Coordinates of C-alpha atoms in Angstrom, one line a residue:
Chain A
X862 CA 3.5 13.9 45.7
X863 CA 6.1 11.5 44.4
X864 CA 8.2 9.1 46.4
X865 CA 11.4 10.4 44.7
X866 CA 13.2 12.9 46.9
X867 CA 15.7 15.4 45.7
X868 CA 18.4 13.5 47.5
X869 CA 17.6 10.4 45.3
X870 CA 18.6 12.3 42.2
X871 CA 22.3 12.5 41.4
X872 CA 22.9 15.2 38.9
X873 CA 26.1 16.9 37.9
X874 CA 25.3 20.5 37.3
X875 CA 28.8 21.3 36.1
X876 CA 28.1 19.3 32.9
X877 CA 25.0 21.5 32.1
X878 CA 25.8 24.6 30.3
X879 CA 23.5 27.4 29.3
X880 CA 24.4 29.5 26.3
X881 CA 24.5 33.3 26.7
X882 CA 23.8 34.0 23.1
X883 CA 22.0 31.2 21.3
X884 CA 18.2 31.3 21.7
X885 CA 16.3 28.0 21.4
X886 CA 12.8 29.2 21.8
X887 CA 11.2 32.6 21.9
X888 CA 7.6 33.2 22.7
X889 CA 6.2 36.8 22.5
X890 CA 2.8 37.9 23.8
X891 CA 1.3 34.6 22.9
X892 CA -2.4 34.0 23.5
X893 CA -4.5 30.9 22.9
X894 CA -8.2 30.1 23.1
X895 CA -10.2 26.9 23.0
X896 CA -13.4 28.2 21.5
X897 CA -14.3 31.1 23.9
X898 CA -12.1 29.8 26.7
X899 CA -8.9 31.8 27.1
X900 CA -6.4 29.1 27.9
X901 CA -3.1 30.9 27.6
X902 CA -2.8 34.5 28.4
X903 CA 0.0 36.8 27.2
X904 CA 2.8 34.2 27.5
X905 CA 6.4 35.7 27.1
X906 CA 9.2 33.2 27.4
X907 CA 12.8 33.2 26.1
X908 CA 14.7 29.9 26.4
X909 CA 18.4 29.8 25.8
X910 CA 20.2 26.7 24.4
X911 CA 21.0 24.3 27.2
X912 CA 18.4 25.5 29.6
X913 CA 16.4 22.9 31.6
X914 CA 13.1 24.5 32.5
X915 CA 10.5 22.8 34.7
X916 CA 7.0 24.1 34.3
X917 CA 4.8 23.5 37.3
X918 CA 1.3 24.4 38.3
X919 CA -2.1 23.0 39.2
X920 CA -4.0 20.9 36.7
X921 CA -5.8 23.0 34.1
X922 CA -3.3 25.8 34.4
X923 CA -2.3 25.5 30.7
X924 CA 1.2 24.1 31.2
X925 CA 0.8 21.2 28.9
X926 CA -1.0 23.4 26.4
X927 CA 2.0 25.7 26.4
X928 CA 4.6 23.1 25.6
X929 CA 2.2 21.5 23.0
X930 CA 2.2 24.9 21.2
X931 CA 5.9 24.8 20.8
X932 CA 5.7 21.9 18.3
X933 CA 2.3 23.0 17.1
X934 CA 0.3 20.1 18.4
X935 CA -1.8 23.1 19.5
X936 CA -2.3 26.2 17.4
X937 CA -2.0 29.6 19.0
X938 CA -4.1 32.5 17.8
X939 CA -2.1 35.5 18.8
X940 CA 1.6 36.5 19.3
X941 CA 4.6 34.7 18.0
X942 CA 6.5 31.5 18.7
X943 CA 10.0 31.1 17.2
X944 CA 11.6 27.8 17.6
X945 CA 15.2 27.4 16.5
X946 CA 14.9 30.5 14.4
X947 CA 11.7 29.3 12.6
X948 CA 8.5 31.1 13.3
X949 CA 5.5 28.8 13.7
X950 CA 2.7 29.8 11.3
X951 CA 0.1 27.9 9.3
X952 CA 2.9 27.0 6.8
X953 CA 3.0 23.2 7.0
X954 CA 6.6 23.0 5.8
X955 CA 7.8 25.2 8.7
X956 CA 5.8 23.1 11.1
X957 CA 7.4 19.9 9.8
X958 CA 10.8 21.6 10.1
X959 CA 10.2 22.5 13.7
X960 CA 8.9 19.1 14.5
X961 CA 12.1 17.5 13.1
X962 CA 14.2 19.5 15.6
X963 CA 11.9 19.2 18.6
X964 CA 11.4 15.9 20.4
X965 CA 8.4 15.2 22.6
X966 CA 7.8 12.7 25.3
X967 CA 4.1 12.1 26.3
X968 CA 2.5 11.2 29.6
X969 CA 1.1 8.0 28.0
X970 CA 4.3 7.2 26.0
X971 CA 2.4 6.9 22.7
X972 CA 4.7 4.2 21.3
X973 CA 3.4 2.6 18.1
X974 CA 2.0 -0.7 19.4
X975 CA 2.1 -2.5 16.0
X976 CA 5.9 -1.9 15.6
X977 CA 8.8 -3.4 17.6
X978 CA 10.9 -1.2 19.9
X979 CA 13.6 -1.0 17.2
X980 CA 11.0 -0.1 14.5
X981 CA 9.6 2.6 16.8
X982 CA 13.0 4.1 17.0
X983 CA 14.1 3.9 13.4
X984 CA 10.8 4.8 11.7
X985 CA 11.1 8.6 11.8
X986 CA 14.8 8.8 11.1
X987 CA 14.2 6.6 8.0
X988 CA 11.0 8.1 6.7
X989 CA 11.5 11.8 7.7
X990 CA 15.3 12.2 7.5
X991 CA 15.9 9.6 4.8
X992 CA 18.6 7.8 6.8
X993 CA 19.5 4.3 5.6
X994 CA 18.1 1.4 7.6
X995 CA 21.4 0.1 8.9
X996 CA 22.6 3.5 10.1
X997 CA 19.2 4.2 11.7
X998 CA 19.4 0.9 13.5
X999 CA 22.9 1.6 14.8
X1000 CA 21.8 5.0 16.1
X1001 CA 18.7 3.4 17.7
X1002 CA 20.8 0.8 19.4
X1003 CA 23.1 3.4 20.8
X1004 CA 20.2 5.3 22.3
X1005 CA 18.5 2.2 23.6
X1006 CA 21.8 1.4 25.4
X1007 CA 21.8 4.9 26.9
X1008 CA 18.3 4.3 28.3
X1009 CA 19.5 0.9 29.4
X1010 CA 17.1 -1.4 27.4
X1011 CA 19.0 -2.6 24.4
X1012 CA 17.9 -6.2 25.1
X1013 CA 14.2 -5.2 24.5
X1014 CA 14.8 -4.1 20.9
X1015 CA 12.9 -6.9 19.2
X1016 CA 9.9 -6.8 21.6
X1017 CA 6.6 -5.0 21.1
X1018 CA 5.7 -2.1 23.3
X1019 CA 2.8 -4.1 24.9
X1020 CA 5.4 -6.5 26.4
X1021 CA 7.3 -3.8 28.3
X1022 CA 6.6 -2.2 31.7
X1023 CA 5.5 1.5 31.8
X1024 CA 8.9 2.7 32.9
X1025 CA 10.6 0.8 30.0
X1026 CA 8.1 2.1 27.5
X1027 CA 8.7 5.6 28.6
X1028 CA 12.5 5.1 28.3
X1029 CA 11.9 3.8 24.8
X1030 CA 9.8 6.9 24.0
X1031 CA 12.7 9.1 25.1
X1032 CA 15.1 7.0 22.9
X1033 CA 12.7 7.3 20.0
X1034 CA 12.7 11.1 20.2
X1035 CA 16.5 11.2 20.6
X1036 CA 16.9 9.1 17.5
X1037 CA 15.8 12.1 15.4
X1038 CA 18.7 14.0 17.0
X1039 CA 16.6 16.9 18.2
X1040 CA 17.9 20.2 19.5
X1041 CA 15.1 20.6 22.0
X1042 CA 13.2 18.1 24.1
X1043 CA 9.7 18.6 25.5
X1044 CA 8.4 16.4 28.3
X1045 CA 4.7 16.4 29.0
X1046 CA 4.3 14.9 32.4
X1047 CA 6.6 12.0 31.6
X1048 CA 6.3 10.2 34.9
X1049 CA 2.6 10.9 35.8
X1050 CA 1.4 7.5 34.6
X1051 CA 4.1 5.5 36.2
X1052 CA 4.4 3.5 39.5
X1053 CA 6.9 5.0 42.0
X1054 CA 9.7 2.6 41.4
X1055 CA 9.5 3.3 37.6
X1056 CA 9.5 7.0 38.1
X1057 CA 13.1 6.9 39.3
X1058 CA 14.4 5.0 36.3
X1059 CA 12.8 7.5 33.9
X1060 CA 14.1 10.5 35.9
X1061 CA 17.6 9.0 35.8
X1062 CA 17.4 8.9 32.0
X1063 CA 16.2 12.5 32.0
X1064 CA 19.1 13.6 34.3
X1065 CA 21.6 11.9 31.9
X1066 CA 20.1 13.7 29.0
X1067 CA 20.3 17.1 30.9
X1068 CA 24.0 16.3 31.4
X1069 CA 24.6 16.1 27.7
X1070 CA 23.6 19.8 27.4
X1071 CA 20.1 19.2 25.9
X1072 CA 17.6 22.1 26.0
X1073 CA 14.7 20.7 28.0
X1074 CA 11.2 21.9 28.8
X1075 CA 9.5 19.6 31.3
X1076 CA 6.0 19.8 32.6
X1077 CA 6.3 17.6 35.7
X1078 CA 5.3 17.3 39.4
X1079 CA 8.7 15.9 40.3
X1080 CA 10.0 18.7 42.4
X1081 CA 13.1 16.7 43.4
X1082 CA 14.0 16.7 39.7
X1083 CA 13.3 20.4 39.4
X1084 CA 15.5 21.2 42.3
X1085 CA 18.5 19.1 41.1
X1086 CA 18.3 19.5 37.3
X1087 CA 16.4 22.6 36.3
X1088 CA 18.0 26.0 36.0
X1089 CA 14.7 27.7 36.0
X1090 CA 11.3 26.8 37.4
X1091 CA 8.1 28.4 35.9
X1092 CA 4.9 28.4 37.9
X1093 CA 1.7 28.7 35.9
X1094 CA -1.9 29.2 37.0
X1095 CA -5.0 30.1 35.1
X1096 CA -3.2 30.3 31.8
X1097 CA -0.6 32.7 33.0
X1098 CA 3.0 32.6 34.1
X1099 CA 2.8 33.6 37.8
X1100 CA 6.3 33.3 38.9
X1101 CA 9.7 32.1 37.6
X1102 CA 13.0 31.8 39.4
X1103 CA 16.0 29.5 39.8
X1104 CA 15.0 26.4 41.8
X1105 CA 16.6 27.3 45.1
X1106 CA 14.8 30.6 45.3
X1107 CA 11.6 29.2 43.8
X1108 CA 11.3 26.5 46.5
X1109 CA 12.8 28.2 49.5
X1110 CA 11.6 31.7 48.9
X1111 CA 8.4 31.8 46.8
X1112 CA 7.0 35.3 46.3
X1113 CA 3.4 35.0 44.9
X1114 CA 0.6 33.8 47.2
X1115 CA -0.5 31.2 44.6
X1116 CA 3.0 29.8 44.4
X1117 CA 3.2 29.5 48.2
X1118 CA -0.2 27.8 48.3
X1119 CA 0.8 25.4 45.5
X1120 CA 4.1 24.5 47.1
X1121 CA 2.6 24.0 50.5
X1122 CA 0.2 21.5 49.0
X1123 CA 2.7 19.4 47.1
X1124 CA 5.7 19.5 49.4
X1125 CA 5.6 17.9 52.7
Chain B
X874 CA 3.0 -8.5 74.0
X875 CA 4.9 -11.6 72.8
X876 CA 2.0 -14.0 72.8
X877 CA 0.6 -13.4 69.3
X878 CA -1.2 -16.6 68.3
X879 CA -1.3 -15.7 64.6
X880 CA 2.5 -15.4 64.3
X881 CA 3.8 -17.9 61.8
X882 CA 7.0 -18.5 59.9
X883 CA 7.3 -21.1 57.1
X884 CA 10.3 -23.3 57.6
X885 CA 9.8 -25.8 54.7
X886 CA 8.8 -25.0 51.1
X887 CA 6.2 -27.2 49.5
X888 CA 6.8 -29.4 46.4
X889 CA 4.6 -29.2 43.4
X890 CA 1.8 -31.8 43.4
X891 CA 0.1 -33.2 40.2
X892 CA -3.5 -31.9 39.7
X893 CA -6.2 -34.4 40.7
X894 CA -7.3 -36.7 37.9
X895 CA -10.9 -35.5 37.9
X896 CA -9.8 -32.0 36.9
X897 CA -7.6 -33.0 33.9
X898 CA -8.0 -35.2 30.8
X899 CA -11.3 -36.1 29.1
X900 CA -13.2 -36.6 32.3
X901 CA -12.0 -33.3 33.7
X902 CA -13.0 -31.5 30.5
X903 CA -16.4 -33.1 30.4
X904 CA -17.0 -32.2 34.0
X905 CA -15.9 -28.6 33.5
X906 CA -17.7 -28.0 30.2
X907 CA -20.6 -30.4 29.8
X908 CA -21.8 -31.3 33.3
X909 CA -20.6 -28.4 35.5
X910 CA -24.0 -27.8 37.0
X911 CA -27.7 -28.7 36.5
X912 CA -28.6 -26.1 33.8
X913 CA -25.4 -27.1 31.9
X914 CA -26.2 -30.8 32.2
X915 CA -29.8 -30.2 30.9
X916 CA -28.4 -28.2 27.9
X917 CA -25.9 -31.0 27.2
X918 CA -28.7 -33.6 27.2
X919 CA -31.0 -31.4 25.1
X920 CA -28.1 -30.9 22.6
X921 CA -27.4 -34.6 22.3
X922 CA -31.2 -35.4 21.7
X923 CA -31.3 -32.6 19.1
X924 CA -28.4 -34.0 17.3
X925 CA -29.8 -37.5 17.5
X926 CA -33.1 -36.4 15.9
X927 CA -31.6 -34.3 13.1
X928 CA -28.3 -35.7 12.0
X929 CA -29.5 -39.2 10.8
X930 CA -32.3 -37.9 8.5
X931 CA -29.9 -35.3 7.0
X932 CA -27.2 -37.9 6.6
X933 CA -29.7 -40.3 5.0
X934 CA -30.8 -37.6 2.5
X935 CA -27.3 -36.5 1.6
X936 CA -25.6 -39.8 1.5
X937 CA -27.4 -43.1 2.3
X938 CA -30.4 -42.5 0.0
X939 CA -28.7 -40.1 -2.4
X940 CA -27.9 -41.1 -6.0
X941 CA -24.2 -40.8 -6.8
X942 CA -22.6 -41.5 -10.2
X943 CA -21.0 -44.5 -8.6
X944 CA -24.3 -45.8 -7.1
X945 CA -25.6 -49.2 -8.4
X946 CA -28.7 -47.4 -9.7
X947 CA -27.2 -44.3 -11.1
X948 CA -29.8 -43.1 -13.7
X949 CA -32.4 -40.4 -13.4
X950 CA -35.0 -43.2 -12.7
X951 CA -33.2 -43.8 -9.3
X952 CA -33.8 -40.2 -8.4
X953 CA -37.5 -40.5 -9.2
X954 CA -38.2 -43.3 -6.7
X955 CA -40.1 -42.6 -3.5
X956 CA -37.3 -43.0 -1.0
X957 CA -34.6 -41.4 -3.1
X958 CA -32.5 -38.6 -1.5
X959 CA -30.3 -36.0 -3.1
X960 CA -29.9 -36.4 -6.8
X961 CA -26.2 -35.8 -7.1
X962 CA -26.0 -37.2 -10.6
X963 CA -27.9 -34.2 -11.8
X964 CA -25.4 -31.8 -10.2
X965 CA -22.5 -33.8 -11.7
X966 CA -24.1 -33.7 -15.1
X967 CA -24.7 -30.0 -15.0
X968 CA -21.4 -29.2 -13.1
X969 CA -19.6 -27.6 -16.1
X970 CA -22.6 -25.3 -16.6
X971 CA -22.5 -24.3 -13.0
X972 CA -18.8 -23.4 -13.2
X973 CA -18.5 -21.9 -16.7
X974 CA -22.1 -20.8 -17.6
X975 CA -22.6 -20.5 -21.4
X976 CA -18.9 -20.3 -22.1
X977 CA -18.1 -22.6 -25.1
X978 CA -17.0 -26.1 -23.9
X979 CA -14.0 -26.2 -26.2
X980 CA -12.7 -22.9 -24.6
X981 CA -13.0 -24.1 -21.0
X982 CA -9.2 -24.3 -20.7
X983 CA -9.1 -20.5 -20.9
X984 CA -11.2 -20.2 -17.8
X985 CA -9.2 -22.9 -16.1
X986 CA -6.0 -21.0 -16.7
X987 CA -7.5 -17.9 -15.1
X988 CA -8.5 -19.9 -12.1
X989 CA -5.0 -21.4 -11.8
X990 CA -3.4 -18.0 -12.3
X991 CA -5.7 -16.5 -9.6
X992 CA -4.7 -19.3 -7.1
X993 CA -1.0 -19.1 -7.9
X994 CA -0.9 -15.3 -7.4
X995 CA -3.3 -15.2 -4.4
X996 CA -1.7 -17.8 -2.3
X997 CA 1.8 -16.2 -1.9
X998 CA 0.0 -12.9 -1.2
X999 CA -2.1 -14.4 1.7
X1000 CA 0.6 -16.6 3.1
X1001 CA 2.6 -14.2 5.4
X1002 CA 5.8 -16.2 5.6
X1003 CA 6.4 -16.4 1.8
X1004 CA 8.8 -13.9 0.4
X1005 CA 8.4 -11.7 -2.8
X1006 CA 5.2 -10.0 -1.5
X1007 CA 5.7 -7.1 -4.0
X1008 CA 6.0 -9.5 -6.9
X1009 CA 2.9 -11.4 -5.9
X1010 CA 1.0 -8.2 -5.5
X1011 CA 1.9 -7.1 -9.0
X1012 CA 0.9 -10.6 -10.2
X1013 CA -2.5 -10.5 -8.5
X1014 CA -3.4 -6.8 -8.9
X1015 CA -2.0 -6.1 -12.4
X1016 CA -1.2 -9.3 -14.3
X1017 CA -4.2 -11.3 -13.2
X1018 CA -7.0 -8.8 -14.2
X1019 CA -5.3 -8.0 -17.5
X1020 CA -4.6 -11.7 -18.3
X1021 CA -8.1 -12.7 -17.2
X1022 CA -9.8 -10.1 -19.4
X1023 CA -7.8 -11.0 -22.6
X1024 CA -8.0 -14.7 -22.0
X1025 CA -11.7 -14.9 -21.3
X1026 CA -12.8 -12.3 -23.8
X1027 CA -10.4 -13.3 -26.6
X1028 CA -10.6 -11.7 -30.0
X1029 CA -8.3 -9.0 -31.3
X1030 CA -4.6 -9.6 -31.1
X1031 CA -4.9 -12.7 -28.9
X1032 CA -5.9 -14.8 -31.8
X1033 CA -8.5 -16.6 -29.6
X1034 CA -12.1 -16.9 -30.5
X1035 CA -14.0 -14.0 -29.0
X1036 CA -16.4 -14.9 -26.2
X1037 CA -18.5 -11.9 -25.2
X1038 CA -19.3 -11.3 -21.6
X1039 CA -22.9 -12.4 -22.1
X1040 CA -21.6 -15.9 -22.4
X1041 CA -19.6 -15.8 -19.2
X1042 CA -21.3 -17.3 -16.2
X1043 CA -21.5 -19.7 -13.3
X1044 CA -18.9 -19.7 -10.6
X1045 CA -16.6 -17.9 -13.0
X1046 CA -18.6 -14.7 -13.0
X1047 CA -19.4 -15.0 -9.3
X1048 CA -15.7 -15.1 -8.6
X1049 CA -14.9 -12.3 -11.0
X1050 CA -17.5 -9.9 -9.5
X1051 CA -16.6 -10.9 -5.9
X1052 CA -12.8 -10.5 -6.5
X1053 CA -13.1 -7.2 -8.3
X1054 CA -15.6 -5.9 -5.7
X1055 CA -13.3 -6.9 -2.8
X1056 CA -10.1 -5.6 -4.4
X1057 CA -11.7 -2.3 -5.5
X1058 CA -13.9 -1.5 -2.5
X1059 CA -11.2 -1.6 0.2
X1060 CA -8.9 1.1 -1.2
X1061 CA -11.8 3.2 -2.3
X1062 CA -13.3 2.7 1.2
X1063 CA -10.1 3.8 2.9
X1064 CA -9.9 6.9 0.8
X1065 CA -13.5 7.7 1.6
X1066 CA -13.0 7.1 5.3
X1067 CA -9.9 9.4 5.4
X1068 CA -11.8 12.0 3.3
X1069 CA -14.7 11.9 5.7
X1070 CA -12.4 12.8 8.5
X1071 CA -10.6 15.5 6.6
X1072 CA -10.4 19.1 7.9
X1073 CA -11.1 20.4 4.4
X1074 CA -14.8 21.0 4.1
X1075 CA -15.1 20.3 0.4
X1076 CA -13.3 16.9 0.6
X1077 CA -15.3 16.0 3.7
X1078 CA -18.7 16.8 2.4
X1079 CA -18.1 15.1 -1.0
X1080 CA -17.1 12.0 0.9
X1081 CA -20.1 12.2 3.2
X1082 CA -22.5 12.7 0.3
X1083 CA -21.0 9.7 -1.6
X1084 CA -21.1 7.4 1.4
X1085 CA -24.6 8.4 2.5
X1086 CA -26.0 8.2 -1.0
X1087 CA -24.7 4.7 -1.8
X1088 CA -25.6 3.4 1.7
X1089 CA -29.1 4.6 1.4
X1090 CA -29.9 2.7 -1.8
X1091 CA -30.4 -1.1 -2.0
X1092 CA -27.9 -3.0 -4.2
X1093 CA -30.8 -4.1 -6.4
X1094 CA -31.6 -0.5 -7.2
X1095 CA -27.9 0.2 -7.9
X1096 CA -27.8 -2.7 -10.3
X1097 CA -31.0 -1.7 -12.1
X1098 CA -29.8 1.9 -12.3
X1099 CA -26.5 0.8 -13.7
X1100 CA -28.0 -1.5 -16.3
X1101 CA -31.2 0.3 -17.3
X1102 CA -31.0 3.9 -16.3
X1103 CA -27.3 4.6 -17.1
X1104 CA -27.5 4.0 -20.8
X1105 CA -30.3 6.6 -21.0
X1106 CA -27.9 9.3 -19.7
X1107 CA -25.0 8.3 -22.0
X1108 CA -24.7 9.6 -25.5
X1109 CA -26.5 7.4 -28.0
X1110 CA -24.4 4.7 -29.4
X1111 CA -22.1 4.3 -26.5
X1112 CA -22.6 1.0 -24.8
X1113 CA -20.9 -0.1 -21.7
X1114 CA -20.6 -3.8 -21.1
X1115 CA -23.3 -5.1 -18.8
X1116 CA -20.7 -7.0 -16.6
X1117 CA -18.6 -3.9 -16.3
X1118 CA -21.6 -1.9 -15.2
X1119 CA -22.3 -4.5 -12.5
X1120 CA -18.7 -4.5 -11.4
X1121 CA -18.6 -0.7 -11.0
X1122 CA -22.0 -0.8 -9.2
X1123 CA -21.0 -3.5 -6.8
X1124 CA -17.6 -2.0 -6.1
X1125 CA -18.9 1.5 -5.3
X1126 CA -21.7 0.2 -3.3
X1127 CA -19.4 -2.0 -1.2
X1128 CA -16.8 0.9 -0.9
X1129 CA -19.4 3.0 0.9
X1130 CA -19.9 0.4 3.5
X1131 CA -16.2 -0.3 3.7
X1132 CA -15.6 3.4 4.4
X1133 CA -17.7 3.3 7.5
X1134 CA -16.0 0.2 8.8
X1135 CA -12.6 1.7 8.3
X1136 CA -13.7 5.0 9.9
X1137 CA -14.7 3.0 13.0
X1138 CA -11.2 1.6 13.1
X1139 CA -9.7 5.1 12.7
X1140 CA -11.9 6.4 15.6
X1141 CA -10.8 3.6 17.9
X1142 CA -7.2 4.8 17.7
X1143 CA -6.1 6.9 20.7
X1144 CA -5.4 10.5 19.9
X1145 CA -1.9 10.0 21.2
X1146 CA -1.0 7.9 18.1
X1147 CA -1.7 10.8 15.8
X1148 CA 0.2 13.2 18.1
X1149 CA 3.2 11.0 18.4
X1150 CA 3.4 10.7 14.6
X1151 CA 3.0 14.4 14.2
X1152 CA 5.6 15.2 16.9
X1153 CA 8.2 13.0 15.1
X1154 CA 7.7 15.1 12.0
X1155 CA 5.9 12.6 9.8
X1156 CA 3.6 14.3 7.3
X1157 CA 0.0 13.4 6.8
X1158 CA 0.5 10.7 4.2
X1159 CA 3.4 9.0 6.0
X1160 CA 1.7 9.0 9.3
X1161 CA -1.5 7.5 7.8
X1162 CA 0.5 4.9 5.8
X1163 CA 3.0 4.0 8.6
X1164 CA 1.1 4.5 11.8
X1165 CA -2.6 5.1 11.6
X1166 CA -3.9 2.8 8.8
X1167 CA -1.9 -0.4 9.8
X1168 CA -3.5 -0.1 13.3
X1169 CA -6.9 1.0 12.2
X1170 CA -7.2 -1.7 9.5
X1171 CA -6.1 -4.3 12.0
X1172 CA -8.9 -3.2 14.4
X1173 CA -11.3 -3.3 11.5
X1174 CA -10.5 -6.8 10.2
X1175 CA -13.8 -8.4 11.6
X1176 CA -15.9 -5.6 10.0
X1177 CA -13.9 -5.6 6.7
X1178 CA -14.2 -9.4 6.3
X1179 CA -17.9 -9.1 7.2
X1180 CA -18.2 -6.8 4.3
X1181 CA -16.2 -9.1 2.0
X1182 CA -18.5 -12.1 2.9
X1183 CA -21.6 -10.1 2.4
X1184 CA -20.4 -8.8 -0.9
X1185 CA -19.6 -12.3 -2.0
X1186 CA -23.1 -13.4 -1.3
X1187 CA -24.6 -10.3 -2.8
X1188 CA -23.1 -11.1 -6.2
X1189 CA -26.0 -13.4 -6.6
X1190 CA -28.2 -10.3 -7.1
X1191 CA -26.6 -9.6 -10.5
X1192 CA -29.0 -12.3 -11.8
X1193 CA -31.7 -9.7 -11.8
X1194 CA -29.9 -7.7 -14.5
X1195 CA -29.5 -10.9 -16.6
X1196 CA -26.0 -12.0 -15.6
X1197 CA -25.7 -15.8 -15.0
X1198 CA -23.9 -16.1 -11.7
X1199 CA -23.5 -19.4 -9.8
X1200 CA -27.0 -19.2 -8.2
X1201 CA -28.6 -18.2 -11.4
X1202 CA -27.1 -21.1 -13.4
X1203 CA -28.3 -23.5 -10.7
X1204 CA -31.7 -22.0 -10.8
X1205 CA -31.9 -22.2 -14.6
X1206 CA -31.4 -26.0 -14.4
X1207 CA -33.8 -26.8 -11.6
X1208 CA -36.7 -27.0 -14.1
X1209 CA -34.9 -29.0 -16.8
X1210 CA -37.2 -31.8 -17.8
X1211 CA -34.6 -34.5 -18.4
X1212 CA -33.6 -34.2 -14.7
X1213 CA -37.1 -33.9 -13.4
X1214 CA -37.2 -35.5 -10.0
X1215 CA -38.7 -34.7 -6.5
X1216 CA -35.4 -33.4 -5.1
X1217 CA -33.9 -31.8 -8.2
X1218 CA -34.2 -28.2 -7.0
X1219 CA -33.2 -29.0 -3.4
X1220 CA -30.0 -30.8 -4.6
X1221 CA -29.1 -27.9 -6.9
X1222 CA -29.6 -25.3 -4.2
X1223 CA -27.7 -27.4 -1.7
X1224 CA -24.8 -27.5 -4.1
X1225 CA -25.0 -23.7 -4.6
X1226 CA -25.1 -23.1 -0.8
X1227 CA -22.2 -25.4 -0.3
X1228 CA -20.1 -23.5 -2.9
X1229 CA -20.9 -20.2 -1.3
X1230 CA -20.2 -21.6 2.2
X1231 CA -16.8 -22.9 1.2
X1232 CA -15.6 -19.5 0.0
X1233 CA -17.2 -17.5 2.8
X1234 CA -16.0 -19.8 5.5
X1235 CA -12.6 -19.7 4.0
X1236 CA -12.5 -15.9 4.2
X1237 CA -13.8 -16.1 7.8
X1238 CA -11.1 -18.5 8.9
X1239 CA -8.4 -16.6 7.2
X1240 CA -9.4 -13.4 8.8
X1241 CA -9.3 -15.0 12.3
X1242 CA -5.8 -16.3 11.5
X1243 CA -4.7 -12.8 10.5
X1244 CA -6.2 -11.3 13.6
X1245 CA -4.2 -13.7 15.8
X1246 CA -1.1 -13.2 13.8
X1247 CA -1.2 -9.4 13.9
X1248 CA -2.0 -9.3 17.6
X1249 CA 1.1 -7.7 19.2
X1250 CA -0.3 -8.1 22.7
X1251 CA -1.2 -4.5 23.3
X1252 CA -4.3 -3.2 24.8
X1253 CA -4.3 0.6 24.9

């Protein structure tokens, strides 16, 4: 798969702490259909604060759909999803509340091309949280420094490389000061040398204790950063385990097949 | 194997050399653009011959043989000679009528103030580098219409002589209808476009019905309906001003077209933009205002301006309900006996065409300028 090996990723697990008591996300018997197609089947998942979960699986297995349900970009039809103590229903106010607390990074970055990098980062804090412009810009600059591109603040997204754009997208989400971060294949649209710079930013984020759910094919990242790997196929959770056991000792036939195909 | 004949290592970097003279400058440009190959050369020669045949007669008609106020022979008799060209003295004589219509001559200053006010409020709005955009917007969208109405109409508290709208005319009324139509149709069109994409069935179908109804009817029919049919449906005694009815008709007609242009822009946006706005917690109105519409409208600029231009020219249709717009005032004078001459009508229509062209070409150039300026170099 990727050129980035586990040994390329330097992560300090001692800085990552999983809470024993605080639940970040709870999903109970959740089902979702696209029309007649049963895309997610009986999903049960409890995520504690500070967990780094990597969701893997073949394409079409429903992994993206699952994390998109967590901030209601997709609507589930059955079961319950509770994020940060708020249950997701059709109530728009609750959806907005959840979205304020949950950041999301997309495969194709989805930066706003008509706004500068700085404006991309300050827009939501100013218009959703009502933070004054100067303060929002200071926060944005802080995060742009953390993702190592403060000098690009006045450029437009179209002038940046893919890796830089994705790092801006991460900074943009962090500017809302979220409790949970969702990553939907954040490196799949990037060239190999750019994958590494984005993964580095994600490792740094994990070291701050952020709760992270990542749909990714970067198994090196999963091994070094995740505390739990979830394998999905055909809309179901097939297997979950800590990364060492998941990679070295997979149980289910499908997991074995999948790992043999993507690891060399 | 050490004997590889293709092995090569550069040991000296090359200096930059100037491009050959035949590929730069005037000769280079002509070679590249006018005579690059045989078909191109043939087209160039045909083009030059075409210009040689057509430009001189047109120039002679418009200038050399034309009768200007400053010509030696500057009376109507000069226009009536065999070789006379355009009869500009007739246009100059009727110029005030073309601009003000039947507005009383001693009150022209009121119209002039409105023109001036329009220019003064519009320029800062269109010139991106000038500050105080909010103030200019209030000036153009609030102060200007109110001031124009009271100044032109007069009567009441203004202390000015009342001039009913039937007396307004010429370029004045063309500009009033075009400006009101343009300013009203864009926001109505945006609302209709958003409504048509709404998930709420009632809103959606009302918008679809409105758009499809207005688009399916010719503007002439709309104007006839507004001026002849509408009074039949209103309670007896209520009369709505003829100009106002035309304004409403033109605005709603144009809004239906605008809605579809804007909808095209909305559809061109990648789904990811909507999702990113949602994921950041922006509600519907904020995400439309901050993220979606700025991009969708930018994509739609060519279509929007296309509509503006077509609306500007369509204002001449109000003549069929008895309003004297620019074209209608020109037409009314083409048969005036005192200016009777072979090219009287031609000259009048040329003048009208030139006036329309100036405004439409101006809009077109401005839109191209804005497109370049708003281009942030992204291609999704």
